[in-house]
Amino acid sequence: MKTAGIIAEYNPFHNGHQYQMETVRHLTGADFVIVAMSGDFLQRGVPAIADKYTRTRMALLGGADLVLELPAVWATASAEYFAAGGVQLLGKTGVVDTLCYGCETPEKELMQAIVEVLSKNASDYQMLVSYDMKQGNPFPVARSHALCSLLPSFSSDAVSSFLASPNNILALEYEKAIARWNSINSVHDHDLSSMPVQRIGEGYHSTKTGVTYASATAIRNTLLAPSENDGNHNHSMRISTDGYDFGLSQMLPETSASLLATLAQQNLLLDMDAFSFALYTRLWALHDEGCADFADCGKDLSHRIVQHLEHFLSFSQFADLLKSKNTTYTRICRALLHILLNIRQDDYAALWQPDGIPYLRVLGFRRDSSVLLSAIKKEASVPLITKVADASSILHGIAYKRFLHDVACADLYRTTSSMQIQTELPNEYRQPIVLV
């Protein structure tokens, strides 16, 4: 039985993801595809536009056989921890042979050279990055300068161009994590291999709409833009009953467009500013003690948060207000989200420890893939959770604590959605897994 793994957010599942799914099956000859998917909060420090169960359904209808939830600690982390969490989750299933990921430039030689520097020459790399940042350069620029210096056999243009893509950065971290997994893995009979898949269509940051392979950014912008007469940002007015207004039928698989249209009609599409009041309340409660211990924050940012809190208007406005030359907007968003979700820097100490990924949480699967679940139950190195109510009898200690944290994160998303529509939605204990 051949099984491929994909680490994804599907925010939302679009034509590019559909292409990747089909390409992965073709190139690997996989019998099954398992997706390690972020829950309700994502790697760039924002909530998902659609809840994790809707996005799971999109993935399954798009060709995935099983969707497992990547815990919030890793799903909202920087690229290194995000990749490590996803690789470990797939590795601990005991059945995944190949991790497949999309990247802009799948140049294996350059990628491996950068991975070697980051893995074996980390101290020199860190020293160069620190020096460059002290000269006033932001981290992405400092990273590029450091790697160009340490890779003289490659042109600076080639290295800089490669590093300019967020997908390429993730690709590097996947390769690092796979190498680490294979070096310490003593549980499974086979190592993980990797297979980069050339991305097609628009780049990650592109806002071009009405094209077949539009970026997720462009699709989200289309979905979340309020209509001209909508002062309350009611997104249901932007999409017709068939979900095909504004070129969505061209940019999304039909199943994704239909599911998103349903959420839009119910006013259940969320953006970061839906969590503004919750964030302000949290920051206000931490005013005296500060936020330095939270992941991605630190003393300097904590000080700026306290100093500028009186100017808070919304999540996005406050993140933009805190942005500085040395701290990117994404880093700010991630830090604020970690404060909101109570994710501390110490939580990352579990990286590569047995309790880093202490369970496999099933979000959904295809009925004709039940043999895959049976194989995982037999081969996995950690428990498989199919019912939330069963977790208390299956997990113990830190594993159960981590599970409850994910439940709490999901409840924040659910409650925010419920308040937006003034109707209570099912909590994690009443929400069944998705079956298609």
GROMACS .gro file of C-alpha atoms in nm:
model
  436
    1MET     CA    1   0.000   0.000   0.000
    2LYS     CA    2   0.151   0.331  -0.114
    3THR     CA    3   0.050   0.641   0.078
    4ALA     CA    4   0.140   1.001   0.003
    5GLY     CA    5   0.117   1.285   0.253
    6ILE     CA    6   0.043   1.654   0.205
    7ILE     CA    7   0.069   1.934   0.463
    8ALA     CA    8  -0.182   2.208   0.388
    9GLU     CA    9  -0.411   2.483   0.509
   10TYR     CA   10  -0.664   2.486   0.222
   11ASN     CA   11  -0.770   2.841   0.292
   12PRO     CA   12  -0.964   2.764   0.077
   13PHE     CA   13  -0.915   2.450  -0.137
   14HIS     CA   14  -0.875   2.587  -0.490
   15ASN     CA   15  -0.785   2.472  -0.841
   16GLY     CA   16  -0.413   2.474  -0.764
   17HIS     CA   17  -0.471   2.234  -0.475
   18GLN     CA   18  -0.684   2.015  -0.702
   19TYR     CA   19  -0.397   2.009  -0.953
   20GLN     CA   20  -0.150   1.916  -0.679
   21MET     CA   21  -0.373   1.635  -0.553
   22GLU     CA   22  -0.405   1.484  -0.900
   23THR     CA   23  -0.034   1.529  -0.976
   24VAL     CA   24   0.068   1.365  -0.649
   25ARG     CA   25  -0.139   1.056  -0.727
   26HIS     CA   26   0.003   1.040  -1.077
   27LEU     CA   27   0.368   1.087  -0.982
   28THR     CA   28   0.373   0.863  -0.673
   29GLY     CA   29   0.122   0.599  -0.779
   30ALA     CA   30  -0.023   0.637  -0.430
   31ASP     CA   31  -0.322   0.428  -0.329
   32PHE     CA   32  -0.410   0.686  -0.065
   33VAL     CA   33  -0.341   1.052   0.012
   34ILE     CA   34  -0.339   1.176   0.371
   35VAL     CA   35  -0.357   1.548   0.443
   36ALA     CA   36  -0.221   1.705   0.762
   37MET     CA   37  -0.437   2.017   0.770
   38SER     CA   38  -0.434   2.320   0.998
   39GLY     CA   39  -0.742   2.363   1.214
   40ASP     CA   40  -0.921   2.695   1.250
   41PHE     CA   41  -0.608   2.914   1.286
   42LEU     CA   42  -0.323   2.939   1.041
   43GLN     CA   43   0.050   2.983   0.993
   44ARG     CA   44   0.042   3.351   0.894
   45GLY     CA   45  -0.125   3.447   1.221
   46VAL     CA   46  -0.483   3.464   1.098
   47PRO     CA   47  -0.803   3.261   1.133
   48ALA     CA   48  -0.912   3.042   0.845
   49ILE     CA   49  -1.175   3.195   0.619
   50ALA     CA   50  -1.388   2.881   0.667
   51ASP     CA   51  -1.409   2.641   0.960
   52LYS     CA   52  -1.194   2.327   0.959
   53TYR     CA   53  -1.485   2.091   0.893
   54THR     CA   54  -1.589   2.277   0.577
   55ARG     CA   55  -1.228   2.283   0.458
   56THR     CA   56  -1.197   1.912   0.538
   57ARG     CA   57  -1.501   1.842   0.319
   58MET     CA   58  -1.343   2.045   0.038
   59ALA     CA   59  -1.025   1.837   0.065
   60LEU     CA   60  -1.206   1.504   0.066
   61LEU     CA   61  -1.425   1.601  -0.228
   62GLY     CA   62  -1.107   1.719  -0.400
   63GLY     CA   63  -0.942   1.377  -0.375
   64ALA     CA   64  -0.794   1.336  -0.026
   65ASP     CA   65  -0.866   1.007   0.151
   66LEU     CA   66  -0.805   1.119   0.509
   67VAL     CA   67  -0.765   1.457   0.679
   68LEU     CA   68  -0.583   1.480   1.012
   69GLU     CA   69  -0.570   1.801   1.216
   70LEU     CA   70  -0.234   1.969   1.268
   71PRO     CA   71  -0.248   2.093   1.630
   72ALA     CA   72  -0.278   2.470   1.675
   73VAL     CA   73   0.066   2.506   1.839
   74TRP     CA   74   0.227   2.391   1.514
   75ALA     CA   75  -0.037   2.515   1.270
   76THR     CA   76   0.013   2.877   1.382
   77ALA     CA   77   0.392   2.860   1.412
   78SER     CA   78   0.667   2.998   1.191
   79ALA     CA   79   0.774   2.792   0.891
   80GLU     CA   80   1.028   2.580   1.080
   81TYR     CA   81   0.786   2.460   1.347
   82PHE     CA   82   0.492   2.437   1.107
   83ALA     CA   83   0.689   2.206   0.879
   84ALA     CA   84   0.831   2.001   1.166
   85GLY     CA   85   0.485   1.950   1.314
   86GLY     CA   86   0.338   1.841   0.982
   87VAL     CA   87   0.624   1.605   0.901
   88GLN     CA   88   0.606   1.442   1.243
   89LEU     CA   89   0.230   1.405   1.222
   90LEU     CA   90   0.251   1.228   0.888
   91GLY     CA   91   0.551   1.023   0.999
   92LYS     CA   92   0.374   0.904   1.312
   93THR     CA   93   0.090   0.756   1.107
   94GLY     CA   94   0.333   0.477   1.022
   95VAL     CA   95   0.192   0.449   0.669
   96VAL     CA   96   0.308   0.759   0.478
   97ASP     CA   97   0.587   0.688   0.228
   98THR     CA   98   0.629   1.023   0.054
   99LEU     CA   99   0.569   1.384   0.157
  100CYS     CA  100   0.461   1.589  -0.142
  101TYR     CA  101   0.469   1.968  -0.136
  102GLY     CA  102   0.429   2.250  -0.382
  103CYS     CA  103   0.702   2.501  -0.455
  104GLU     CA  104   0.769   2.771  -0.711
  105THR     CA  105   1.114   2.645  -0.814
  106PRO     CA  106   1.173   2.275  -0.740
  107GLU     CA  107   1.549   2.297  -0.796
  108LYS     CA  108   1.666   2.004  -0.588
  109GLU     CA  109   2.038   2.090  -0.601
  110LEU     CA  110   1.991   2.445  -0.472
  111MET     CA  111   1.734   2.334  -0.219
  112GLN     CA  112   1.960   2.065  -0.075
  113ALA     CA  113   2.253   2.308  -0.060
  114ILE     CA  114   2.047   2.555   0.143
  115VAL     CA  115   1.917   2.277   0.368
  116GLU     CA  116   2.275   2.165   0.433
  117VAL     CA  117   2.374   2.516   0.537
  118LEU     CA  118   2.075   2.552   0.766
  119SER     CA  119   2.134   2.208   0.919
  120LYS     CA  120   2.514   2.179   0.937
  121ASN     CA  121   2.634   2.538   0.934
  122ALA     CA  122   2.362   2.688   1.147
  123SER     CA  123   2.591   2.887   1.380
  124ASP     CA  124   2.758   3.080   1.096
  125TYR     CA  125   2.421   3.137   0.935
  126GLN     CA  126   2.269   3.272   1.257
  127MET     CA  127   2.570   3.496   1.318
  128LEU     CA  128   2.540   3.649   0.970
  129VAL     CA  129   2.165   3.697   1.003
  130SER     CA  130   2.203   3.865   1.344
  131TYR     CA  131   2.474   4.097   1.213
  132ASP     CA  132   2.265   4.197   0.911
  133MET     CA  133   1.957   4.265   1.121
  134LYS     CA  134   2.164   4.486   1.353
  135GLN     CA  135   2.246   4.690   1.043
  136GLY     CA  136   1.873   4.759   1.011
  137ASN     CA  137   1.770   4.496   0.758
  138PRO     CA  138   1.449   4.296   0.815
  139PHE     CA  139   1.482   3.920   0.866
  140PRO     CA  140   1.392   3.812   0.508
  141VAL     CA  141   1.665   4.039   0.368
  142ALA     CA  142   1.916   3.928   0.632
  143ARG     CA  143   1.837   3.563   0.558
  144SER     CA  144   1.896   3.615   0.187
  145HIS     CA  145   2.227   3.798   0.246
  146ALA     CA  146   2.350   3.525   0.481
  147LEU     CA  147   2.269   3.237   0.248
  148CYS     CA  148   2.416   3.415  -0.055
  149SER     CA  149   2.737   3.457   0.143
  150LEU     CA  150   2.746   3.091   0.249
  151LEU     CA  151   2.661   2.953  -0.097
  152PRO     CA  152   2.925   3.106  -0.327
  153SER     CA  153   2.879   2.833  -0.589
  154PHE     CA  154   2.527   2.963  -0.664
  155SER     CA  155   2.452   3.306  -0.803
  156SER     CA  156   2.310   3.562  -0.563
  157ASP     CA  157   2.019   3.617  -0.799
  158ALA     CA  158   1.931   3.245  -0.794
  159VAL     CA  159   1.942   3.227  -0.413
  160SER     CA  160   1.752   3.553  -0.363
  161SER     CA  161   1.487   3.456  -0.618
  162PHE     CA  162   1.439   3.118  -0.454
  163LEU     CA  163   1.399   3.273  -0.109
  164ALA     CA  164   1.147   3.531  -0.233
  165SER     CA  165   0.871   3.268  -0.245
  166PRO     CA  166   0.690   3.172   0.078
  167ASN     CA  167   0.626   2.828  -0.073
  168ASN     CA  168   0.996   2.777  -0.135
  169ILE     CA  169   1.073   2.872   0.225
  170LEU     CA  170   0.827   2.608   0.341
  171ALA     CA  171   0.980   2.359   0.100
  172LEU     CA  172   1.319   2.412   0.264
  173GLU     CA  173   1.170   2.354   0.607
  174TYR     CA  174   0.995   2.037   0.487
  175GLU     CA  175   1.326   1.901   0.361
  176LYS     CA  176   1.499   1.991   0.688
  177ALA     CA  177   1.224   1.824   0.890
  178ILE     CA  178   1.225   1.511   0.674
  179ALA     CA  179   1.601   1.477   0.715
  180ARG     CA  180   1.565   1.518   1.092
  181TRP     CA  181   1.278   1.269   1.109
  182ASN     CA  182   1.474   1.008   0.915
  183SER     CA  183   1.784   1.059   1.131
  184ILE     CA  184   1.606   1.003   1.464
  185ASN     CA  185   1.325   0.775   1.358
  186SER     CA  186   1.359   0.436   1.522
  187VAL     CA  187   0.992   0.342   1.529
  188HIS     CA  188   0.896   0.284   1.167
  189ASP     CA  189   1.034   0.043   0.911
  190HIS     CA  190   1.081   0.300   0.636
  191ASP     CA  191   1.199   0.658   0.601
  192LEU     CA  192   0.998   0.943   0.458
  193SER     CA  193   1.094   1.053   0.109
  194SER     CA  194   1.000   1.384  -0.050
  195MET     CA  195   0.859   1.491  -0.383
  196PRO     CA  196   0.834   1.860  -0.478
  197VAL     CA  197   0.554   1.950  -0.717
  198GLN     CA  198   0.588   2.254  -0.942
  199ARG     CA  199   0.318   2.506  -0.855
  200ILE     CA  200   0.125   2.653  -1.145
  201GLY     CA  201  -0.069   2.974  -1.182
  202GLU     CA  202  -0.048   3.293  -0.980
  203GLY     CA  203   0.205   3.351  -0.702
  204TYR     CA  204   0.114   3.338  -0.334
  205HIS     CA  205   0.066   3.714  -0.297
  206SER     CA  206  -0.107   3.770  -0.632
  207THR     CA  207  -0.445   3.946  -0.616
  208LYS     CA  208  -0.540   3.872  -0.977
  209THR     CA  209  -0.891   3.730  -0.998
  210GLY     CA  210  -1.097   3.560  -1.267
  211VAL     CA  211  -0.821   3.317  -1.366
  212THR     CA  212  -0.819   2.939  -1.338
  213TYR     CA  213  -0.521   2.918  -1.104
  214ALA     CA  214  -0.576   3.224  -0.887
  215SER     CA  215  -0.396   3.246  -0.554
  216ALA     CA  216  -0.570   3.176  -0.226
  217THR     CA  217  -0.505   3.541  -0.139
  218ALA     CA  218  -0.702   3.660  -0.442
  219ILE     CA  219  -0.986   3.420  -0.367
  220ARG     CA  220  -1.006   3.532  -0.003
  221ASN     CA  221  -1.006   3.896  -0.109
  222THR     CA  222  -1.297   3.825  -0.341
  223LEU     CA  223  -1.492   3.637  -0.077
  224LEU     CA  224  -1.432   3.881   0.208
  225ALA     CA  225  -1.478   4.210   0.024
  226PRO     CA  226  -1.801   4.375   0.142
  227SER     CA  227  -2.051   4.492  -0.114
  228GLU     CA  228  -2.082   4.866  -0.182
  229ASN     CA  229  -2.399   4.892   0.026
  230ASP     CA  230  -2.285   4.669   0.307
  231GLY     CA  231  -2.156   4.872   0.598
  232ASN     CA  232  -2.159   4.567   0.827
  233HIS     CA  233  -1.925   4.356   0.614
  234ASN     CA  234  -2.191   4.093   0.554
  235HIS     CA  235  -2.014   3.869   0.306
  236SER     CA  236  -2.333   3.689   0.203
  237MET     CA  237  -2.414   3.980  -0.026
  238ARG     CA  238  -2.106   3.916  -0.237
  239ILE     CA  239  -2.195   3.569  -0.360
  240SER     CA  240  -2.503   3.455  -0.548
  241THR     CA  241  -2.697   3.145  -0.450
  242ASP     CA  242  -2.498   2.930  -0.691
  243GLY     CA  243  -2.167   3.062  -0.561
  244TYR     CA  244  -2.046   3.166  -0.904
  245ASP     CA  245  -2.037   3.547  -0.881
  246PHE     CA  246  -1.707   3.730  -0.931
  247GLY     CA  247  -1.543   3.444  -1.117
  248LEU     CA  248  -1.547   3.198  -0.830
  249SER     CA  249  -1.659   2.919  -1.061
  250GLN     CA  250  -1.339   2.973  -1.258
  251MET     CA  251  -1.107   3.005  -0.958
  252LEU     CA  252  -1.241   2.717  -0.747
  253PRO     CA  253  -1.357   2.358  -0.794
  254GLU     CA  254  -1.736   2.345  -0.808
  255THR     CA  255  -1.759   2.173  -0.469
  256SER     CA  256  -1.545   2.439  -0.298
  257ALA     CA  257  -1.742   2.723  -0.458
  258SER     CA  258  -2.069   2.569  -0.343
  259LEU     CA  259  -1.951   2.515   0.015
  260LEU     CA  260  -1.812   2.868   0.041
  261ALA     CA  261  -2.131   3.013  -0.106
  262THR     CA  262  -2.330   2.840   0.166
  263LEU     CA  263  -2.107   2.986   0.438
  264ALA     CA  264  -2.123   3.330   0.277
  265GLN     CA  265  -2.503   3.321   0.270
  266GLN     CA  266  -2.498   3.236   0.641
  267ASN     CA  267  -2.243   3.514   0.711
  268LEU     CA  268  -1.994   3.254   0.837
  269LEU     CA  269  -1.683   3.361   0.648
  270LEU     CA  270  -1.435   3.499   0.902
  271ASP     CA  271  -1.138   3.732   0.879
  272MET     CA  272  -0.892   3.838   1.148
  273ASP     CA  273  -1.098   4.140   1.250
  274ALA     CA  274  -1.381   3.913   1.363
  275PHE     CA  275  -1.149   3.842   1.659
  276SER     CA  276  -1.070   4.207   1.737
  277PHE     CA  277  -1.273   4.233   2.057
  278ALA     CA  278  -1.140   3.901   2.188
  279LEU     CA  279  -0.783   4.011   2.117
  280TYR     CA  280  -0.825   4.353   2.279
  281THR     CA  281  -0.978   4.196   2.590
  282ARG     CA  282  -0.687   3.952   2.612
  283LEU     CA  283  -0.425   4.225   2.566
  284TRP     CA  284  -0.595   4.449   2.822
  285ALA     CA  285  -0.593   4.165   3.078
  286LEU     CA  286  -0.217   4.123   3.018
  287HIS     CA  287  -0.141   4.494   3.037
  288ASP     CA  288   0.049   4.478   3.367
  289GLU     CA  289   0.247   4.158   3.317
  290GLY     CA  290   0.316   4.203   2.945
  291CYS     CA  291   0.331   3.945   2.667
  292ALA     CA  292   0.702   3.865   2.637
  293ASP     CA  293   0.661   3.494   2.711
  294PHE     CA  294   0.424   3.429   2.422
  295ALA     CA  295   0.553   3.268   2.105
  296ASP     CA  296   0.701   3.509   1.850
  297CYS     CA  297   0.661   3.806   2.084
  298GLY     CA  298   0.958   3.893   2.306
  299LYS     CA  299   1.028   4.195   2.526
  300ASP     CA  300   1.050   4.462   2.257
  301LEU     CA  301   0.721   4.373   2.091
  302SER     CA  302   0.554   4.325   2.429
  303HIS     CA  303   0.660   4.678   2.523
  304ARG     CA  304   0.520   4.820   2.197
  305ILE     CA  305   0.192   4.636   2.253
  306VAL     CA  306   0.148   4.789   2.598
  307GLN     CA  307   0.255   5.135   2.480
  308HIS     CA  308   0.015   5.139   2.184
  309LEU     CA  309  -0.282   4.953   2.328
  310GLU     CA  310  -0.481   5.275   2.373
  311HIS     CA  311  -0.477   5.312   1.993
  312PHE     CA  312  -0.629   4.968   1.928
  313LEU     CA  313  -0.914   4.972   1.675
  314SER     CA  314  -0.900   4.624   1.523
  315PHE     CA  315  -0.676   4.317   1.491
  316SER     CA  316  -0.546   4.416   1.147
  317GLN     CA  317  -0.508   4.787   1.231
  318PHE     CA  318  -0.316   4.711   1.550
  319ALA     CA  319  -0.085   4.465   1.372
  320ASP     CA  320  -0.010   4.730   1.111
  321LEU     CA  321   0.049   4.989   1.383
  322LEU     CA  322   0.305   4.763   1.555
  323LYS     CA  323   0.494   4.682   1.236
  324SER     CA  324   0.854   4.799   1.228
  325LYS     CA  325   1.156   4.773   1.000
  326ASN     CA  326   1.282   4.469   1.187
  327THR     CA  327   0.946   4.303   1.255
  328THR     CA  328   0.723   4.202   0.964
  329TYR     CA  329   0.347   4.232   0.959
  330THR     CA  330   0.314   3.853   0.946
  331ARG     CA  331   0.537   3.811   1.251
  332ILE     CA  332   0.321   4.065   1.437
  333CYS     CA  333   0.001   3.884   1.340
  334ARG     CA  334   0.148   3.553   1.450
  335ALA     CA  335   0.254   3.696   1.787
  336LEU     CA  336  -0.089   3.852   1.847
  337LEU     CA  337  -0.260   3.526   1.755
  338HIS     CA  338  -0.035   3.334   1.994
  339ILE     CA  339  -0.130   3.573   2.271
  340LEU     CA  340  -0.496   3.520   2.188
  341LEU     CA  341  -0.459   3.141   2.180
  342ASN     CA  342  -0.227   3.122   2.482
  343ILE     CA  343   0.063   2.968   2.291
  344ARG     CA  344   0.391   3.037   2.466
  345GLN     CA  345   0.749   3.014   2.348
  346ASP     CA  346   0.807   2.727   2.592
  347ASP     CA  347   0.550   2.519   2.401
  348TYR     CA  348   0.802   2.483   2.119
  349ALA     CA  349   1.040   2.299   2.349
  350ALA     CA  350   0.842   1.989   2.253
  351LEU     CA  351   0.981   2.006   1.900
  352TRP     CA  352   1.112   1.657   1.813
  353GLN     CA  353   1.006   1.525   2.153
  354PRO     CA  354   0.759   1.233   2.182
  355ASP     CA  355   0.487   1.470   2.305
  356GLY     CA  356   0.535   1.712   2.014
  357ILE     CA  357   0.264   1.531   1.819
  358PRO     CA  358   0.110   1.302   2.086
  359TYR     CA  359  -0.202   1.197   1.892
  360LEU     CA  360  -0.362   1.188   1.546
  361ARG     CA  361  -0.696   1.369   1.533
  362VAL     CA  362  -0.923   1.262   1.246
  363LEU     CA  363  -1.126   1.544   1.093
  364GLY     CA  364  -1.271   1.339   0.809
  365PHE     CA  365  -1.220   1.053   0.565
  366ARG     CA  366  -1.370   0.889   0.259
  367ARG     CA  367  -1.589   0.589   0.333
  368ASP     CA  368  -1.406   0.380   0.074
  369SER     CA  369  -1.075   0.447   0.256
  370SER     CA  370  -1.160   0.269   0.580
  371VAL     CA  371  -0.872   0.026   0.516
  372LEU     CA  372  -0.638   0.322   0.558
  373LEU     CA  373  -0.771   0.393   0.906
  374SER     CA  374  -0.724   0.028   0.997
  375ALA     CA  375  -0.363   0.040   0.879
  376ILE     CA  376  -0.294   0.354   1.082
  377LYS     CA  377  -0.445   0.202   1.396
  378LYS     CA  378  -0.203  -0.086   1.352
  379GLU     CA  379   0.111   0.107   1.251
  380ALA     CA  380   0.086   0.449   1.419
  381SER     CA  381   0.320   0.536   1.704
  382VAL     CA  382   0.059   0.757   1.876
  383PRO     CA  383  -0.315   0.713   1.942
  384LEU     CA  384  -0.571   0.780   1.668
  385ILE     CA  385  -0.864   0.995   1.786
  386THR     CA  386  -1.187   0.967   1.589
  387LYS     CA  387  -1.427   1.091   1.860
  388VAL     CA  388  -1.353   1.393   2.078
  389ALA     CA  389  -1.542   1.240   2.369
  390ASP     CA  390  -1.308   0.938   2.368
  391ALA     CA  391  -0.993   1.148   2.410
  392SER     CA  392  -1.014   1.160   2.790
  393SER     CA  393  -0.988   0.782   2.812
  394ILE     CA  394  -0.720   0.748   2.541
  395LEU     CA  395  -0.486   1.038   2.616
  396HIS     CA  396  -0.318   1.123   2.944
  397GLY     CA  397  -0.090   1.389   3.089
  398ILE     CA  398   0.061   1.638   2.845
  399ALA     CA  399  -0.104   1.464   2.550
  400TYR     CA  400  -0.452   1.526   2.686
  401LYS     CA  401  -0.357   1.881   2.786
  402ARG     CA  402  -0.249   1.952   2.431
  403PHE     CA  403  -0.570   1.801   2.298
  404LEU     CA  404  -0.781   2.022   2.526
  405HIS     CA  405  -0.588   2.325   2.402
  406ASP     CA  406  -0.693   2.242   2.047
  407VAL     CA  407  -1.052   2.202   2.163
  408ALA     CA  408  -1.031   2.545   2.328
  409CYS     CA  409  -0.893   2.704   2.010
  410ALA     CA  410  -1.175   2.549   1.808
  411ASP     CA  411  -1.425   2.676   2.063
  412LEU     CA  412  -1.297   3.033   2.026
  413TYR     CA  413  -1.348   3.009   1.650
  414ARG     CA  414  -1.692   2.852   1.695
  415THR     CA  415  -1.804   3.108   1.952
  416THR     CA  416  -1.687   3.396   1.735
  417SER     CA  417  -1.883   3.249   1.444
  418SER     CA  418  -2.186   3.200   1.666
  419MET     CA  419  -2.179   3.562   1.784
  420GLN     CA  420  -2.144   3.682   1.425
  421ILE     CA  421  -2.469   3.511   1.327
  422GLN     CA  422  -2.634   3.522   1.672
  423THR     CA  423  -2.695   3.148   1.658
  424GLU     CA  424  -2.518   2.883   1.863
  425LEU     CA  425  -2.314   2.640   1.654
  426PRO     CA  426  -2.220   2.282   1.758
  427ASN     CA  427  -1.912   2.253   1.978
  428GLU     CA  428  -1.630   2.002   1.926
  429TYR     CA  429  -1.809   1.732   2.124
  430ARG     CA  430  -2.122   1.757   1.908
  431GLN     CA  431  -1.949   1.800   1.573
  432PRO     CA  432  -1.916   1.467   1.388
  433ILE     CA  433  -1.618   1.390   1.168
  434VAL     CA  434  -1.669   1.451   0.798
  435LEU     CA  435  -1.755   1.149   0.584
  436VAL     CA  436  -1.791   1.159   0.205
   0.00000   0.00000   0.00000
